[in-house]
Amino acid sequence: MIRPDLSLPIPEHIEAAHFIGIGGSGMSGLARMFLDRGIRVSGSDRADSAALRDLAARGAIVHVGHDAANLPDDVDTVVHTGAIWPENPEFLLARQRGLHVIHRSQALHWLIGGRRLVSVAGAHGKTTSTGMIVTALRDLDADPTFVNGGVISQLGVSSGTGSDDVFVIEADESDGTFLLYDTSIALITNVDPDHLDHWGSRDAFYDAFARFADGAREAVVISSDDAGARRVSSRLTHANVVTFGEAAEADVRVTEIRTDGAVAFSLTHDGQTVAAQLPVPGAHNAINAAGAVAVLLTLGYGLEEAVRAVEGFAGTVRRFELHGVERGVSVYDDYAHHPTEVAAALSAARTVVGDGRIIAIQQPHTYSRTQEMYREFAQVLEQHADHTVMLDVYGAREDPVPGVTGALVSDAFADPANVHYVADWQAAADYTATVARPGDYVITLGCGNVYLIIPQVLEALGRTSADDTAEPSA
């Protein structure tokens, strides 16, 4: 892993940029916007993907695999993610040539320029909230530029170049880069302590959010309900703080949440109440919508028009996304990789599964998070899923830690019959198929590559008859 060095100078002018890790949702979005600016783009990633093929079709030169030969002679700037290793051959050659080598957050800073920036931060809900704001603005006939952490379903992209002055981004708190931007309106969805391997302590994490919020030039929009957000609010000196949530004192208050199918609720602001309904399930999305509406209010829109615009949001890719139905079993995928997110995703599924059961396939993300939160993962999975199939840890940028595997989580279940740990993916898919019954939901959970098991699960379901199903066994 390479920690971003935000003290490095950002070039004033870029003619040719090379992206190391170009296939990621954030990096591919940045590369697409560089192409929109007329900049020559090249890049590499460790595996082929639809994002690489799309960029190639747009004129980028892309490579599968990392090699020094991938770095073109005419490149003046190299953009990298924090997930690459210092030994990456393209990174080393770029430094040897004396090129501008910048973190992706600095590339985004360069793209933003002096536009009116809406930055969405928080431990959970960032991608959904950013998507809600972007699609609502477009529905209101605005044309914002945006960079999101995931693909917005109805737009089919994670980024877009608009003609208006407003720029909307999902800001990353994991490595402190959200402090880099000149934010006009800061939205904080929640402050559930995470990434403590970077911040060192909860107090430092809260202080970073307070600095981010107080740095906003126009307004801070922050949750009234989340305990961490309330801690941050108590540290703020900003003159314009707008709260949202279910709390009685919230400036944009959510009431009457109903989760039988599509989530319905009411939003109240300044004495006016408007009923709302979303096509995406889950009480947490009513709260996300309240935050998005609060941002639209600070941008000058009225409550009624803001609510109607947010209602059009159709979701983001890898957020409770249906991939297929086989033998009456629906197979979904969700990006949830923190206990709070897992609880929200499974709770949303519970509102629409009816009489069916929920079978979670969990891939823990990073050794440090798993080691710190394995008990919390076990607790929420056992509480919200009917049965869990536990895979091994997706290490991402981290080296393995002895004893930290999927078994660490599964062994923490109170009832061993509620979980089945299996490291082999094909064995996991086959086991899931024997457990699932018509009407059940199977949901893969994690922000690594767990979604790649879905074709195996669907294939296993297809060749397993309903008569072959069995009760779960540990």
Coordinates of C-alpha atoms in Angstrom, one line a residue:
M1 CA 0.0 0.0 0.0
I2 CA 1.2 3.5 -0.8
R3 CA 0.0 6.2 1.6
P4 CA -0.9 9.4 -0.3
D5 CA 1.6 12.2 0.0
L6 CA -0.7 15.2 -0.3
S7 CA 2.3 17.6 0.0
L8 CA 3.4 16.7 -3.5
P9 CA 2.7 19.5 -6.1
I10 CA -0.2 19.0 -8.5
P11 CA 0.7 20.0 -12.0
E12 CA -1.1 23.0 -13.4
H13 CA -1.4 21.5 -16.9
I14 CA -1.7 17.8 -17.9
E15 CA -1.5 16.6 -21.5
A16 CA -1.0 12.8 -21.0
A17 CA -1.8 10.8 -17.9
H18 CA -1.2 7.2 -17.0
F19 CA -3.4 5.6 -14.4
I20 CA -2.0 2.7 -12.3
G21 CA -5.1 0.7 -11.3
I22 CA -7.3 2.2 -13.9
G23 CA -10.0 -0.4 -13.7
G24 CA -11.4 0.5 -10.2
S25 CA -14.7 2.3 -10.1
G26 CA -13.2 5.6 -8.8
M27 CA -10.1 5.5 -11.0
S28 CA -12.0 4.5 -14.2
G29 CA -14.3 7.4 -13.5
L30 CA -11.4 9.8 -13.2
A31 CA -9.8 8.5 -16.4
R32 CA -13.1 8.9 -18.3
M33 CA -13.2 12.6 -17.2
F34 CA -9.6 13.1 -18.2
L35 CA -10.6 11.8 -21.7
D36 CA -13.6 14.3 -21.6
R37 CA -11.0 17.1 -21.2
G38 CA -9.1 16.0 -24.3
I39 CA -6.2 14.5 -22.3
R40 CA -4.4 11.5 -23.6
V41 CA -5.1 8.6 -21.2
S42 CA -3.3 5.2 -20.7
G43 CA -3.4 2.8 -17.8
S44 CA -3.1 -0.6 -16.4
D45 CA -4.9 -3.0 -14.0
R46 CA -4.2 -6.4 -12.7
A47 CA -7.3 -8.0 -14.4
D48 CA -9.5 -7.3 -17.4
S49 CA -12.9 -5.8 -16.7
A50 CA -15.8 -4.0 -18.4
A51 CA -14.3 -0.7 -17.1
L52 CA -11.1 -1.3 -19.1
R53 CA -13.0 -2.3 -22.2
D54 CA -15.1 0.8 -21.9
L55 CA -12.1 3.1 -21.5
A56 CA -10.4 1.5 -24.5
A57 CA -13.5 2.1 -26.6
R58 CA -13.3 5.8 -25.6
G59 CA -9.7 6.0 -26.8
A60 CA -7.6 5.1 -23.8
I61 CA -4.6 2.8 -24.1
V62 CA -5.1 0.1 -21.4
H63 CA -3.1 -2.9 -20.3
V64 CA -3.9 -6.0 -18.3
G65 CA -1.1 -6.5 -15.8
H66 CA 1.5 -4.1 -14.4
D67 CA 4.8 -3.7 -16.3
A68 CA 7.2 -0.9 -16.8
A69 CA 6.7 -1.2 -20.6
N70 CA 3.1 0.0 -20.1
L71 CA 4.3 3.5 -19.3
P72 CA 4.2 5.6 -22.5
D73 CA 7.1 7.9 -23.4
D74 CA 4.9 11.0 -23.7
V75 CA 3.2 10.8 -20.3
D76 CA 3.7 13.8 -18.0
T77 CA 1.6 12.7 -15.0
V78 CA 1.0 9.4 -13.3
V79 CA -2.1 8.8 -11.2
H80 CA -2.1 5.9 -8.7
T81 CA -4.4 4.5 -6.1
G82 CA -3.3 3.7 -2.5
A83 CA -3.9 0.0 -3.2
I84 CA -0.7 -0.5 -5.2
W85 CA 2.6 -1.5 -3.7
P86 CA 5.7 0.7 -3.7
E87 CA 7.4 -2.0 -5.8
N88 CA 4.9 -1.5 -8.7
P89 CA 7.2 -1.3 -11.8
E90 CA 5.2 1.5 -13.4
F91 CA 5.3 3.5 -10.2
L92 CA 9.0 3.0 -9.9
L93 CA 9.7 4.0 -13.5
A94 CA 7.6 7.1 -13.2
R95 CA 9.5 8.2 -10.2
Q96 CA 12.8 7.4 -12.0
R97 CA 11.8 9.6 -14.9
G98 CA 10.9 12.5 -12.6
L99 CA 7.2 12.6 -13.7
H100 CA 4.4 14.1 -11.7
V101 CA 3.2 11.2 -9.6
I102 CA 0.0 12.0 -7.8
H103 CA -2.6 10.1 -5.8
R104 CA -6.1 9.8 -7.3
S105 CA -7.5 12.3 -4.8
Q106 CA -5.0 14.9 -6.1
A107 CA -6.1 14.1 -9.7
L108 CA -9.7 14.7 -8.6
H109 CA -8.6 18.0 -6.9
W110 CA -7.2 19.0 -10.3
L111 CA -10.4 18.2 -12.0
I112 CA -12.6 20.1 -9.6
G113 CA -10.7 23.4 -10.1
G114 CA -12.7 26.2 -8.5
R115 CA -16.2 24.7 -8.9
R116 CA -18.9 24.8 -6.2
L117 CA -18.1 21.5 -4.5
V118 CA -20.5 19.2 -2.7
S119 CA -18.5 16.6 -0.7
V120 CA -20.2 13.5 0.7
A121 CA -18.4 11.8 3.5
G122 CA -19.2 9.2 6.1
A123 CA -18.5 5.6 7.1
H124 CA -21.6 4.3 5.3
G125 CA -24.1 5.6 2.7
K126 CA -21.7 7.8 0.8
T127 CA -22.2 6.2 -2.6
T128 CA -26.0 6.0 -2.3
S129 CA -26.2 9.6 -1.0
T130 CA -24.0 10.9 -3.7
G131 CA -26.0 9.1 -6.3
M132 CA -29.2 10.6 -4.9
I133 CA -27.9 14.1 -5.1
V134 CA -26.6 13.7 -8.7
T135 CA -29.7 12.1 -10.1
A136 CA -32.0 14.6 -8.3
L137 CA -30.0 17.5 -9.7
R138 CA -30.3 16.1 -13.2
D139 CA -34.0 15.6 -12.7
L140 CA -34.2 19.3 -11.6
D141 CA -32.6 20.2 -15.0
A142 CA -29.2 20.9 -13.5
D143 CA -26.1 19.5 -15.1
P144 CA -23.5 18.7 -12.4
T145 CA -20.1 17.2 -12.8
F146 CA -19.7 14.2 -10.5
V147 CA -17.4 11.5 -9.3
N148 CA -19.0 8.7 -7.3
G149 CA -17.5 5.6 -5.7
G150 CA -19.9 3.3 -7.5
V151 CA -21.9 3.2 -10.8
I152 CA -25.2 5.0 -10.6
S153 CA -27.7 2.5 -12.0
Q154 CA -29.9 4.8 -14.1
L155 CA -26.8 6.6 -15.6
G156 CA -24.6 3.5 -16.1
V157 CA -21.5 5.4 -15.0
S158 CA -19.7 6.5 -11.8
S159 CA -18.7 9.9 -13.1
G160 CA -19.8 12.5 -15.6
T161 CA -18.7 15.9 -16.9
G162 CA -21.5 18.5 -16.7
S163 CA -21.8 22.1 -17.7
D164 CA -22.9 23.6 -14.4
D165 CA -20.8 25.1 -11.7
V166 CA -21.8 22.3 -9.1
F167 CA -19.4 19.4 -8.7
V168 CA -20.5 16.4 -6.5
I169 CA -18.1 13.9 -5.1
E170 CA -17.9 10.9 -2.8
A171 CA -15.1 12.0 -0.4
D172 CA -12.8 9.4 1.1
E173 CA -12.1 9.6 4.8
S174 CA -10.2 6.3 5.0
D175 CA -6.8 8.0 4.3
G176 CA -7.5 11.6 5.1
T177 CA -7.8 12.7 1.5
F178 CA -11.3 14.3 2.1
L179 CA -9.4 17.1 3.8
L180 CA -7.7 18.0 0.5
Y181 CA -10.7 19.5 -1.2
D182 CA -12.1 23.0 -1.1
T183 CA -15.6 22.0 -0.1
S184 CA -18.6 24.3 -0.3
I185 CA -21.2 22.0 1.1
A186 CA -20.2 19.0 3.3
L187 CA -22.6 16.1 3.8
I188 CA -21.7 13.7 6.6
T189 CA -23.9 10.6 6.6
N190 CA -22.5 9.1 9.8
V191 CA -19.2 8.8 11.6
D192 CA -18.9 5.2 12.6
P193 CA -15.2 4.7 13.6
D194 CA -13.4 2.8 10.9
H195 CA -9.9 2.9 9.3
L196 CA -8.3 3.2 12.7
D197 CA -5.2 1.7 11.2
H198 CA -4.7 5.1 9.5
W199 CA -6.1 7.4 12.1
G200 CA -4.8 5.7 15.2
S201 CA -7.7 6.5 17.6
R202 CA -11.4 7.3 17.6
D203 CA -10.7 10.8 18.8
A204 CA -8.4 11.5 15.8
F205 CA -11.1 10.1 13.5
Y206 CA -13.7 12.5 15.0
D207 CA -11.3 15.4 14.8
A208 CA -10.7 14.8 11.1
F209 CA -14.4 14.9 10.4
A210 CA -14.7 18.1 12.4
R211 CA -11.9 19.7 10.3
F212 CA -13.6 18.5 7.1
A213 CA -16.9 20.0 8.2
D214 CA -15.6 23.3 9.5
G215 CA -13.7 23.7 6.3
A216 CA -16.9 23.9 4.2
R217 CA -17.4 27.4 2.8
E218 CA -21.2 27.3 2.8
A219 CA -22.9 24.7 4.9
V220 CA -22.5 21.4 6.8
V221 CA -25.3 18.8 6.5
I222 CA -24.9 16.1 9.2
S223 CA -26.8 13.3 10.8
S224 CA -28.8 14.1 13.9
D225 CA -29.1 10.4 14.8
D226 CA -25.7 8.8 14.5
A227 CA -23.7 8.8 17.7
G228 CA -20.4 9.5 16.0
A229 CA -21.9 12.4 14.0
R230 CA -23.3 13.9 17.2
R231 CA -19.7 13.8 18.7
V232 CA -18.5 15.6 15.6
S233 CA -21.3 18.2 15.8
S234 CA -20.3 19.0 19.3
R235 CA -16.8 20.0 18.1
L236 CA -18.0 22.2 15.2
T237 CA -17.7 26.0 15.1
H238 CA -19.4 26.3 11.7
A239 CA -22.1 29.0 11.4
N240 CA -24.4 27.0 9.1
V241 CA -25.1 23.4 10.3
V242 CA -28.1 21.6 9.0
T243 CA -29.1 18.3 10.6
F244 CA -31.2 15.5 9.2
G245 CA -32.6 12.3 10.7
E246 CA -35.3 10.9 13.0
A247 CA -34.4 13.0 16.0
A248 CA -37.1 15.5 17.0
E249 CA -34.7 18.4 16.7
A250 CA -33.5 17.5 13.2
D251 CA -33.8 20.4 10.7
V252 CA -34.9 17.9 8.1
R253 CA -36.8 15.3 10.0
V254 CA -37.8 11.8 8.9
T255 CA -41.0 10.3 10.3
E256 CA -43.4 7.5 9.5
I257 CA -40.9 5.2 7.9
R258 CA -42.7 2.2 6.4
T259 CA -40.5 -0.7 5.0
D260 CA -43.1 -3.1 3.6
G261 CA -41.5 -3.4 0.1
A262 CA -40.4 0.0 -1.2
V263 CA -39.6 2.3 1.6
A264 CA -42.0 5.2 2.3
F265 CA -41.7 8.0 4.8
S266 CA -42.3 11.7 5.4
L267 CA -39.9 14.6 5.5
T268 CA -40.5 17.7 7.5
H269 CA -38.6 21.0 7.2
D270 CA -39.5 24.5 8.4
G271 CA -43.1 23.5 9.2
Q272 CA -43.7 21.8 5.9
T273 CA -44.2 18.0 5.5
V274 CA -43.9 16.1 2.3
A275 CA -44.6 12.3 1.8
A276 CA -42.0 10.3 -0.1
Q277 CA -41.4 6.9 -1.5
L278 CA -38.2 5.3 -2.9
P279 CA -37.9 2.3 -5.3
V280 CA -34.9 1.0 -3.3
P281 CA -35.7 -0.8 0.0
G282 CA -34.5 -0.3 3.5
A283 CA -35.1 2.3 6.3
H284 CA -31.5 3.4 5.9
N285 CA -32.3 4.7 2.5
A286 CA -35.0 7.0 4.0
I287 CA -32.2 8.5 6.1
N288 CA -29.9 8.8 3.1
A289 CA -32.7 10.5 1.2
A290 CA -33.2 13.0 4.0
G291 CA -29.5 13.9 3.8
A292 CA -29.7 14.3 0.0
V293 CA -32.8 16.5 0.4
A294 CA -31.0 18.7 3.0
V295 CA -28.2 19.3 0.5
L296 CA -30.6 20.3 -2.2
L297 CA -32.2 22.7 0.3
T298 CA -28.9 24.3 0.9
L299 CA -28.4 24.6 -2.9
G300 CA -31.6 26.7 -3.1
Y301 CA -34.3 24.2 -4.0
G302 CA -37.7 23.9 -2.2
L303 CA -38.7 20.9 -0.1
E304 CA -41.4 19.6 -2.4
E305 CA -39.3 19.7 -5.6
A306 CA -36.3 18.2 -3.8
V307 CA -38.3 15.3 -2.5
R308 CA -39.8 14.6 -5.9
A309 CA -36.4 14.6 -7.5
V310 CA -34.8 12.3 -5.0
E311 CA -37.7 9.8 -5.4
G312 CA -36.4 9.1 -8.9
F313 CA -33.2 7.5 -7.6
A314 CA -32.9 3.9 -8.8
G315 CA -29.9 2.7 -6.8
T316 CA -26.2 2.1 -7.5
V317 CA -24.4 -1.0 -8.7
R318 CA -23.4 -3.4 -6.0
R319 CA -26.0 -2.0 -3.5
F320 CA -28.6 -4.7 -3.1
E321 CA -28.3 -5.6 -6.8
L322 CA -30.2 -8.5 -8.2
H323 CA -28.0 -10.7 -10.4
G324 CA -30.3 -13.6 -11.2
V325 CA -33.1 -16.0 -10.1
E326 CA -32.6 -19.8 -10.3
R327 CA -34.9 -22.4 -9.1
G328 CA -36.9 -19.7 -7.3
V329 CA -33.9 -18.4 -5.4
S330 CA -33.0 -14.8 -5.9
V331 CA -29.2 -14.0 -5.8
Y332 CA -28.2 -10.5 -4.8
D333 CA -24.9 -8.7 -4.3
D334 CA -24.2 -5.9 -1.8
Y335 CA -21.0 -3.9 -1.2
A336 CA -21.5 -3.9 2.6
H337 CA -18.2 -4.5 4.4
H338 CA -18.7 -3.0 7.8
P339 CA -21.0 -4.5 10.5
T340 CA -23.3 -1.5 10.4
E341 CA -23.5 -1.8 6.6
V342 CA -24.2 -5.5 6.8
A343 CA -27.0 -5.0 9.2
A344 CA -28.5 -2.3 7.0
A345 CA -28.3 -4.4 3.9
L346 CA -29.8 -7.5 5.5
S347 CA -32.5 -5.5 7.2
A348 CA -33.5 -4.0 3.8
A349 CA -33.6 -7.5 2.4
R350 CA -35.8 -8.7 5.2
T351 CA -38.5 -6.1 4.3
V352 CA -38.9 -7.6 0.8
V353 CA -38.1 -11.3 1.1
G354 CA -41.5 -12.2 2.4
D355 CA -41.7 -15.7 3.7
G356 CA -38.3 -16.6 2.3
R357 CA -35.1 -16.9 4.2
I358 CA -31.9 -14.8 3.9
I359 CA -28.6 -16.7 3.2
A360 CA -25.6 -14.4 3.5
I361 CA -22.3 -15.2 1.7
Q362 CA -19.8 -13.0 3.6
Q363 CA -16.3 -12.2 2.5
P364 CA -14.5 -10.3 5.2
H365 CA -12.6 -7.3 3.9
T366 CA -9.0 -6.7 5.1
Y367 CA -7.2 -8.5 7.9
S368 CA -7.1 -5.4 10.1
R369 CA -10.9 -4.8 10.0
T370 CA -11.6 -8.5 10.4
Q371 CA -9.3 -8.7 13.4
E372 CA -10.8 -5.7 15.0
M373 CA -14.5 -6.4 14.3
Y374 CA -15.0 -10.1 13.9
R375 CA -17.3 -10.3 16.9
E376 CA -19.5 -7.5 15.6
F377 CA -19.6 -9.2 12.2
A378 CA -20.7 -12.5 13.8
Q379 CA -23.3 -10.7 15.9
V380 CA -25.0 -8.8 13.0
L381 CA -24.9 -11.8 10.6
E382 CA -26.4 -14.1 13.2
Q383 CA -29.1 -11.6 14.1
H384 CA -30.1 -10.5 10.5
A385 CA -29.4 -13.6 8.3
D386 CA -31.1 -17.0 8.6
H387 CA -27.8 -18.7 7.7
T388 CA -24.3 -17.5 6.8
V389 CA -21.7 -19.0 4.4
M390 CA -18.4 -17.5 5.5
L391 CA -15.5 -17.2 3.0
D392 CA -11.9 -16.2 3.7
V393 CA -10.6 -12.7 4.1
Y394 CA -10.1 -10.5 1.0
G395 CA -6.8 -8.8 2.0
A396 CA -6.8 -6.0 -0.5
R397 CA -3.7 -4.0 0.2
E398 CA -2.8 -5.9 3.4
D399 CA -0.5 -8.8 4.0
P400 CA -2.1 -11.9 5.7
V401 CA -2.2 -11.9 9.5
P402 CA -1.7 -15.4 11.2
G403 CA -5.0 -16.6 12.6
V404 CA -7.1 -14.0 10.9
T405 CA -9.4 -15.9 8.4
G406 CA -13.1 -16.4 7.8
A407 CA -13.0 -18.9 10.6
L408 CA -12.3 -16.2 13.1
V409 CA -15.7 -14.7 12.3
S410 CA -17.6 -18.0 12.1
D411 CA -16.2 -19.3 15.4
A412 CA -17.6 -16.2 17.1
F413 CA -21.2 -17.2 16.2
A414 CA -23.2 -18.0 19.3
D415 CA -24.8 -21.0 17.5
P416 CA -22.5 -22.9 15.2
A417 CA -25.5 -24.2 13.3
N418 CA -26.1 -20.7 11.9
V419 CA -22.8 -20.5 9.9
H420 CA -20.7 -22.6 7.6
Y421 CA -17.1 -21.6 7.0
V422 CA -15.6 -22.9 3.7
A423 CA -12.6 -21.4 2.0
D424 CA -13.1 -23.0 -1.4
W425 CA -15.5 -21.0 -3.6
Q426 CA -16.9 -23.9 -5.6
A427 CA -17.6 -25.8 -2.4
A428 CA -19.2 -22.7 -0.9
A429 CA -21.4 -22.3 -4.0
D430 CA -22.4 -26.0 -4.0
Y431 CA -23.2 -25.8 -0.3
T432 CA -25.3 -22.7 -0.7
A433 CA -27.3 -24.4 -3.5
T434 CA -28.1 -27.4 -1.2
V435 CA -29.3 -25.0 1.6
A436 CA -31.4 -22.6 -0.5
R437 CA -35.1 -23.1 -1.1
P438 CA -37.5 -21.4 -3.5
G439 CA -38.4 -18.0 -2.2
D440 CA -35.0 -17.5 -0.4
Y441 CA -32.6 -14.6 -1.0
V442 CA -28.9 -15.3 -1.3
I443 CA -26.8 -12.2 -0.8
T444 CA -23.1 -11.8 -1.3
L445 CA -21.6 -9.3 1.1
G446 CA -18.2 -7.5 0.8
C447 CA -16.3 -4.8 -1.1
G448 CA -13.7 -7.2 -2.4
N449 CA -14.3 -9.6 -5.3
V450 CA -17.0 -11.7 -3.6
Y451 CA -19.5 -10.9 -6.5
L452 CA -17.4 -13.1 -8.7
I453 CA -18.8 -16.2 -6.9
I454 CA -22.4 -15.3 -8.1
P455 CA -22.1 -17.2 -11.5
Q456 CA -21.0 -20.3 -9.5
V457 CA -23.9 -20.0 -7.1
L458 CA -26.4 -19.6 -10.0
E459 CA -24.9 -22.6 -11.8
A460 CA -25.0 -24.7 -8.7
L461 CA -28.6 -23.7 -8.1
G462 CA -29.4 -24.7 -11.7
R463 CA -28.1 -28.2 -11.3
T464 CA -29.5 -28.8 -7.8
S465 CA -33.1 -29.7 -7.6
A466 CA -35.4 -28.6 -4.9
D467 CA -35.5 -32.2 -3.6
D468 CA -31.7 -32.0 -3.0
T469 CA -32.0 -29.2 -0.5
A470 CA -31.1 -29.8 3.1
E471 CA -31.2 -27.9 6.4
P472 CA -28.0 -25.9 7.1
S473 CA -25.3 -27.6 8.9
A474 CA -22.2 -26.1 10.6

